Amino acid sequence: MNQNLMNRKINRVGTNTLTVSLPRSWVKKHKLKQGQELSVTEYGKKIVFSVEPAKQESTYSLQIPEGEFLLRYLERPYIAGYDEIKFTFKNYEILVELQEAIQRLIGVDIVQQDSKSCTAKVFVTEEMKEIKKTMISVFCTVKMMFDTLFDSLKKKNFENLKKLKSLDDSISRLTSLSLRLINKGNVIGEIRSSVYYASLSRELEHIGDQFSFISQACEFQKGDEINQELFNFLDFVKKRFELLYDFYIKPKWDKVHFLKSARNIYKTKIHGLFKKLNYNEAIILQRLLGMLSDITHVTECVILLELF
């Protein structure tokens, strides 16, 4: 998609009306005439004018067989961008399960139901449509997971690790919302920007998923001291993620080297560290290494989003 940056002055017509002229070349190309309507879509600080009419609400209908994982049936049309999802089923108990599954998706409510069917509708506010705000929420949630894990191990408060599950659920909900926004076209710019945002969403979700494995290993480790070198490595990964979060909020290119070189800093020490760990500690180290790799991938996504 070609993008030509143009400046337009705001003119006042009457007392309360402000106007901006359309580019002459664009008007001529699309053969626009006085009185013709344009579709106007607002994305945060940006407004997009298009010749095509605004997208109408879309409906997806499906029948749910018994014994299937209901969240997937609900999540896929939600992510695909459908505004209304109609379900039919033979067993009324499925409705109860559907109501529980709906709680895991942002902005979805059941608007109609009976013993063999129900209709769910997506209500997404304008604020929810801003992809960058959604991604910041994901970053903040992952950051909270690092803080929770670090503090729990430092204070030996293993009960506190249970908070990681609810935080991971929040990341899943936000990831589904971000992918929905991408598919609905709520990303300004070329198609590759959408690809980078989708990759960013998945990579952050993958980092969040690692915490469940680490939490489980910590539970089995309960009562035993965590190897100090391993704890230091957790602190290292945590600080690298905090640096990545700062870079996403306010990109400073001098931070890129520290983020992309993170894996190399510990490379020579890792092999020796594995030999010092028990089975559960080795699992924790393996997952932290996966996070470090994900941080590098997220860094690349953020760089590409800044460039394009």
XYZ file of C-alpha atoms in Angstrom:
308
model
C 0.000 0.000 0.000
C 1.520 3.292 -1.086
C 1.470 6.035 1.522
C 1.982 9.699 0.640
C 2.377 11.969 3.639
C 0.478 15.226 3.142
C -0.228 18.196 5.367
C -3.609 19.872 5.396
C -4.671 23.044 7.183
C -7.825 23.051 9.282
C -10.356 25.652 8.122
C -13.344 26.975 10.017
C -16.765 27.072 8.368
C -19.397 28.865 10.405
C -19.107 28.896 14.178
C -18.450 25.296 15.203
C -17.483 23.412 12.033
C -13.868 22.610 11.119
C -13.019 21.249 7.659
C -10.011 19.717 5.907
C -9.736 19.465 2.109
C -9.231 16.097 0.396
C -6.166 15.608 -1.854
C -7.118 16.505 -5.439
C -5.292 13.489 -6.893
C -7.197 11.107 -4.584
C -10.547 12.733 -5.429
C -9.801 12.427 -9.137
C -8.569 8.839 -8.875
C -11.753 7.648 -7.160
C -14.059 9.951 -9.162
C -15.582 11.523 -6.077
C -18.364 14.050 -6.401
C -19.993 16.622 -4.157
C -22.567 15.034 -1.864
C -21.015 11.575 -2.063
C -20.492 9.819 1.288
C -17.149 8.516 2.525
C -16.515 5.960 5.236
C -14.686 7.582 8.164
C -12.988 5.359 10.735
C -11.259 6.638 13.862
C -8.183 4.856 15.261
C -6.918 6.759 18.286
C -5.168 9.861 16.947
C -5.681 8.794 13.331
C -8.686 9.056 11.026
C -9.010 6.982 7.857
C -11.209 8.065 4.944
C -12.210 5.318 2.529
C -14.423 5.043 -0.517
C -15.704 1.652 0.566
C -18.721 1.616 2.891
C -18.101 0.878 6.561
C -18.005 -2.811 7.411
C -21.320 -4.204 8.588
C -21.642 -6.469 11.581
C -20.908 -10.071 10.647
C -22.566 -13.183 12.055
C -21.095 -16.667 12.443
C -23.306 -19.706 13.072
C -22.223 -23.175 14.164
C -23.475 -26.314 15.852
C -21.484 -27.605 18.818
C -21.124 -31.383 19.212
C -20.942 -32.786 22.725
C -17.643 -33.407 24.455
C -15.658 -30.794 22.573
C -13.501 -27.977 23.934
C -15.958 -25.086 23.794
C -13.503 -22.216 24.152
C -11.997 -23.053 20.757
C -15.434 -22.921 19.135
C -16.008 -19.498 20.626
C -12.476 -18.142 20.324
C -11.928 -18.769 16.605
C -14.831 -16.693 15.232
C -14.061 -14.057 17.904
C -10.458 -13.728 16.705
C -11.583 -13.866 13.070
C -13.539 -10.653 13.707
C -17.173 -11.790 13.791
C -19.447 -9.498 15.790
C -22.188 -12.034 16.494
C -21.830 -15.772 17.093
C -24.864 -18.070 17.079
C -24.575 -21.513 18.687
C -26.913 -24.481 18.475
C -26.522 -27.599 20.634
C -28.445 -30.671 21.767
C -27.461 -30.655 25.437
C -28.517 -27.764 27.697
C -25.429 -28.351 29.867
C -23.332 -26.992 27.002
C -24.912 -23.581 27.615
C -23.477 -23.544 31.145
C -20.035 -24.393 29.754
C -20.425 -21.701 27.102
C -21.212 -19.106 29.750
C -17.971 -20.019 31.525
C -15.949 -19.942 28.282
C -17.313 -16.507 27.393
C -15.736 -15.089 30.555
C -12.344 -15.744 28.947
C -12.998 -13.372 26.050
C -13.045 -9.594 26.388
C -16.245 -7.793 25.415
C -18.437 -10.872 24.778
C -21.924 -11.294 26.264
C -24.823 -13.670 25.662
C -27.747 -11.622 24.358
C -30.239 -14.408 23.647
C -30.626 -18.026 24.750
C -32.987 -20.982 25.011
C -32.642 -24.705 25.733
C -30.961 -25.514 22.397
C -29.301 -22.315 21.211
C -27.728 -19.052 22.249
C -26.364 -15.911 20.612
C -23.216 -14.160 21.821
C -22.373 -10.638 20.753
C -19.079 -8.749 20.892
C -19.174 -5.282 22.425
C -15.780 -3.620 21.969
C -15.373 0.002 23.074
C -13.402 2.554 21.074
C -10.623 2.469 23.675
C -10.326 -1.308 23.260
C -9.789 -0.814 19.521
C -6.371 0.782 20.023
C -3.910 -2.038 19.392
C -0.955 -0.294 21.047
C -2.887 0.160 24.314
C -3.831 -3.513 24.243
C -0.206 -4.520 23.713
C 0.905 -2.273 26.590
C -1.593 -4.121 28.812
C -0.015 -7.437 27.758
C 3.478 -6.107 28.487
C 2.359 -4.881 31.933
C 0.784 -8.244 32.760
C 3.936 -10.177 31.808
C 5.955 -7.704 33.871
C 3.673 -8.428 36.851
C 4.310 -12.152 36.351
C 8.068 -11.602 36.542
C 7.634 -9.522 39.713
C 5.371 -12.157 41.283
C 7.759 -15.016 40.500
C 10.816 -13.105 41.688
C 9.223 -11.966 44.971
C 7.728 -15.408 45.658
C 11.097 -17.139 45.334
C 12.958 -14.415 47.197
C 10.546 -14.566 50.156
C 9.926 -18.338 49.785
C 6.209 -17.605 49.542
C 5.238 -20.450 47.204
C 1.532 -19.881 47.869
C 1.879 -16.558 46.058
C 2.752 -18.421 42.844
C -0.953 -19.200 42.403
C -1.395 -15.609 41.187
C 0.498 -16.537 38.025
C -2.456 -18.590 36.756
C -4.889 -15.659 36.772
C -2.263 -13.384 35.190
C -1.675 -15.960 32.446
C -5.439 -16.081 31.803
C -5.414 -12.278 31.445
C -2.658 -12.508 28.837
C -4.659 -15.090 26.871
C -7.710 -12.810 26.882
C -5.677 -9.779 25.781
C -3.921 -11.806 23.069
C -7.255 -12.943 21.638
C -8.450 -9.321 21.654
C -5.304 -8.067 19.913
C -5.592 -10.735 17.198
C -9.253 -9.803 16.738
C -8.307 -6.129 16.311
C -5.721 -7.082 13.703
C -8.228 -9.176 11.741
C -10.829 -6.414 11.979
C -8.355 -4.018 10.374
C -7.720 -1.851 13.434
C -4.035 -1.478 12.590
C -2.999 1.568 10.603
C -0.266 1.106 8.014
C 0.882 -1.532 5.593
C -0.157 -5.166 5.876
C 3.240 -6.065 7.348
C 2.462 -3.940 10.428
C -0.416 -6.332 11.120
C 1.950 -9.282 10.732
C 4.421 -7.784 13.210
C 1.656 -7.040 15.728
C 0.384 -10.622 15.401
C 3.911 -11.968 15.977
C 4.350 -9.626 18.935
C 1.096 -10.892 20.483
C 2.039 -14.545 20.098
C 5.586 -14.078 21.402
C 4.364 -12.267 24.525
C 1.743 -14.948 25.093
C 4.470 -17.586 24.804
C 6.530 -15.807 27.475
C 3.464 -15.831 29.728
C 2.947 -19.558 29.115
C 6.437 -20.343 30.426
C 5.448 -19.204 33.915
C 3.057 -22.135 34.417
C 5.922 -24.617 33.884
C 8.221 -22.605 36.156
C 5.511 -22.379 38.821
C 4.980 -26.141 38.746
C 8.724 -26.790 39.049
C 8.889 -24.363 41.986
C 6.065 -26.248 43.699
C 8.047 -29.500 43.468
C 11.108 -27.612 44.687
C 9.234 -26.398 47.785
C 11.335 -26.647 50.902
C 14.636 -26.645 49.034
C 16.721 -23.566 48.366
C 16.781 -22.354 44.768
C 20.319 -22.306 43.410
C 21.647 -18.744 43.820
C 23.106 -18.631 40.292
C 19.726 -19.686 38.923
C 18.023 -16.968 40.961
C 20.519 -14.437 39.584
C 19.705 -15.595 36.061
C 15.989 -15.070 36.752
C 16.836 -11.530 37.847
C 18.827 -11.049 34.632
C 15.912 -12.197 32.414
C 13.461 -10.092 34.447
C 15.541 -6.947 33.961
C 15.903 -7.659 30.248
C 12.122 -7.814 29.935
C 11.752 -4.542 31.841
C 14.231 -2.987 29.402
C 12.163 -4.366 26.512
C 8.988 -2.875 28.006
C 10.672 0.537 28.273
C 11.868 0.202 24.676
C 8.316 -0.498 23.467
C 6.903 2.505 25.341
C 9.665 4.880 24.277
C 12.105 3.429 21.716
C 15.725 4.375 22.300
C 18.044 2.678 19.865
C 20.956 2.456 22.300
C 18.928 -0.207 24.164
C 18.758 -2.514 21.144
C 22.300 -3.834 21.590
C 21.650 -4.831 25.218
C 18.406 -6.582 24.286
C 19.710 -8.501 21.272
C 22.968 -9.495 22.983
C 21.207 -10.873 26.074
C 21.513 -14.510 24.999
C 25.255 -14.221 24.397
C 26.042 -12.797 27.848
C 25.197 -16.050 29.659
C 26.021 -18.452 26.827
C 29.379 -19.584 28.261
C 27.967 -19.992 31.782
C 24.808 -21.970 30.995
C 26.416 -25.369 30.389
C 28.247 -25.244 33.711
C 25.130 -24.021 35.509
C 23.037 -26.966 34.290
C 25.484 -29.343 36.002
C 24.855 -27.668 39.369
C 21.051 -27.935 39.255
C 18.595 -30.608 40.295
C 15.807 -31.745 37.969
C 13.269 -29.038 38.909
C 15.855 -26.272 38.784
C 16.937 -27.471 35.332
C 13.328 -27.105 34.129
C 13.242 -23.540 35.474
C 16.510 -22.712 33.698
C 15.263 -24.228 30.447
C 12.097 -22.100 30.550
C 14.053 -18.949 31.392
C 16.294 -19.582 28.391
C 13.151 -19.875 26.263
C 11.980 -16.519 27.625
C 15.319 -14.943 26.758
C 14.946 -16.190 23.191
C 11.381 -14.825 23.076
C 12.609 -11.442 24.328
C 14.984 -11.285 21.357
C 12.120 -12.085 18.970
C 9.854 -9.478 20.587
C 12.657 -6.925 20.280
C 12.823 -7.606 16.542
C 9.038 -7.166 16.223
C 9.165 -3.833 18.069
C 12.046 -2.625 15.878
C 10.140 -3.534 12.708
C 6.996 -1.785 13.956
C 9.036 1.355 14.577
C 10.621 1.189 11.129
C 7.365 0.600 9.266
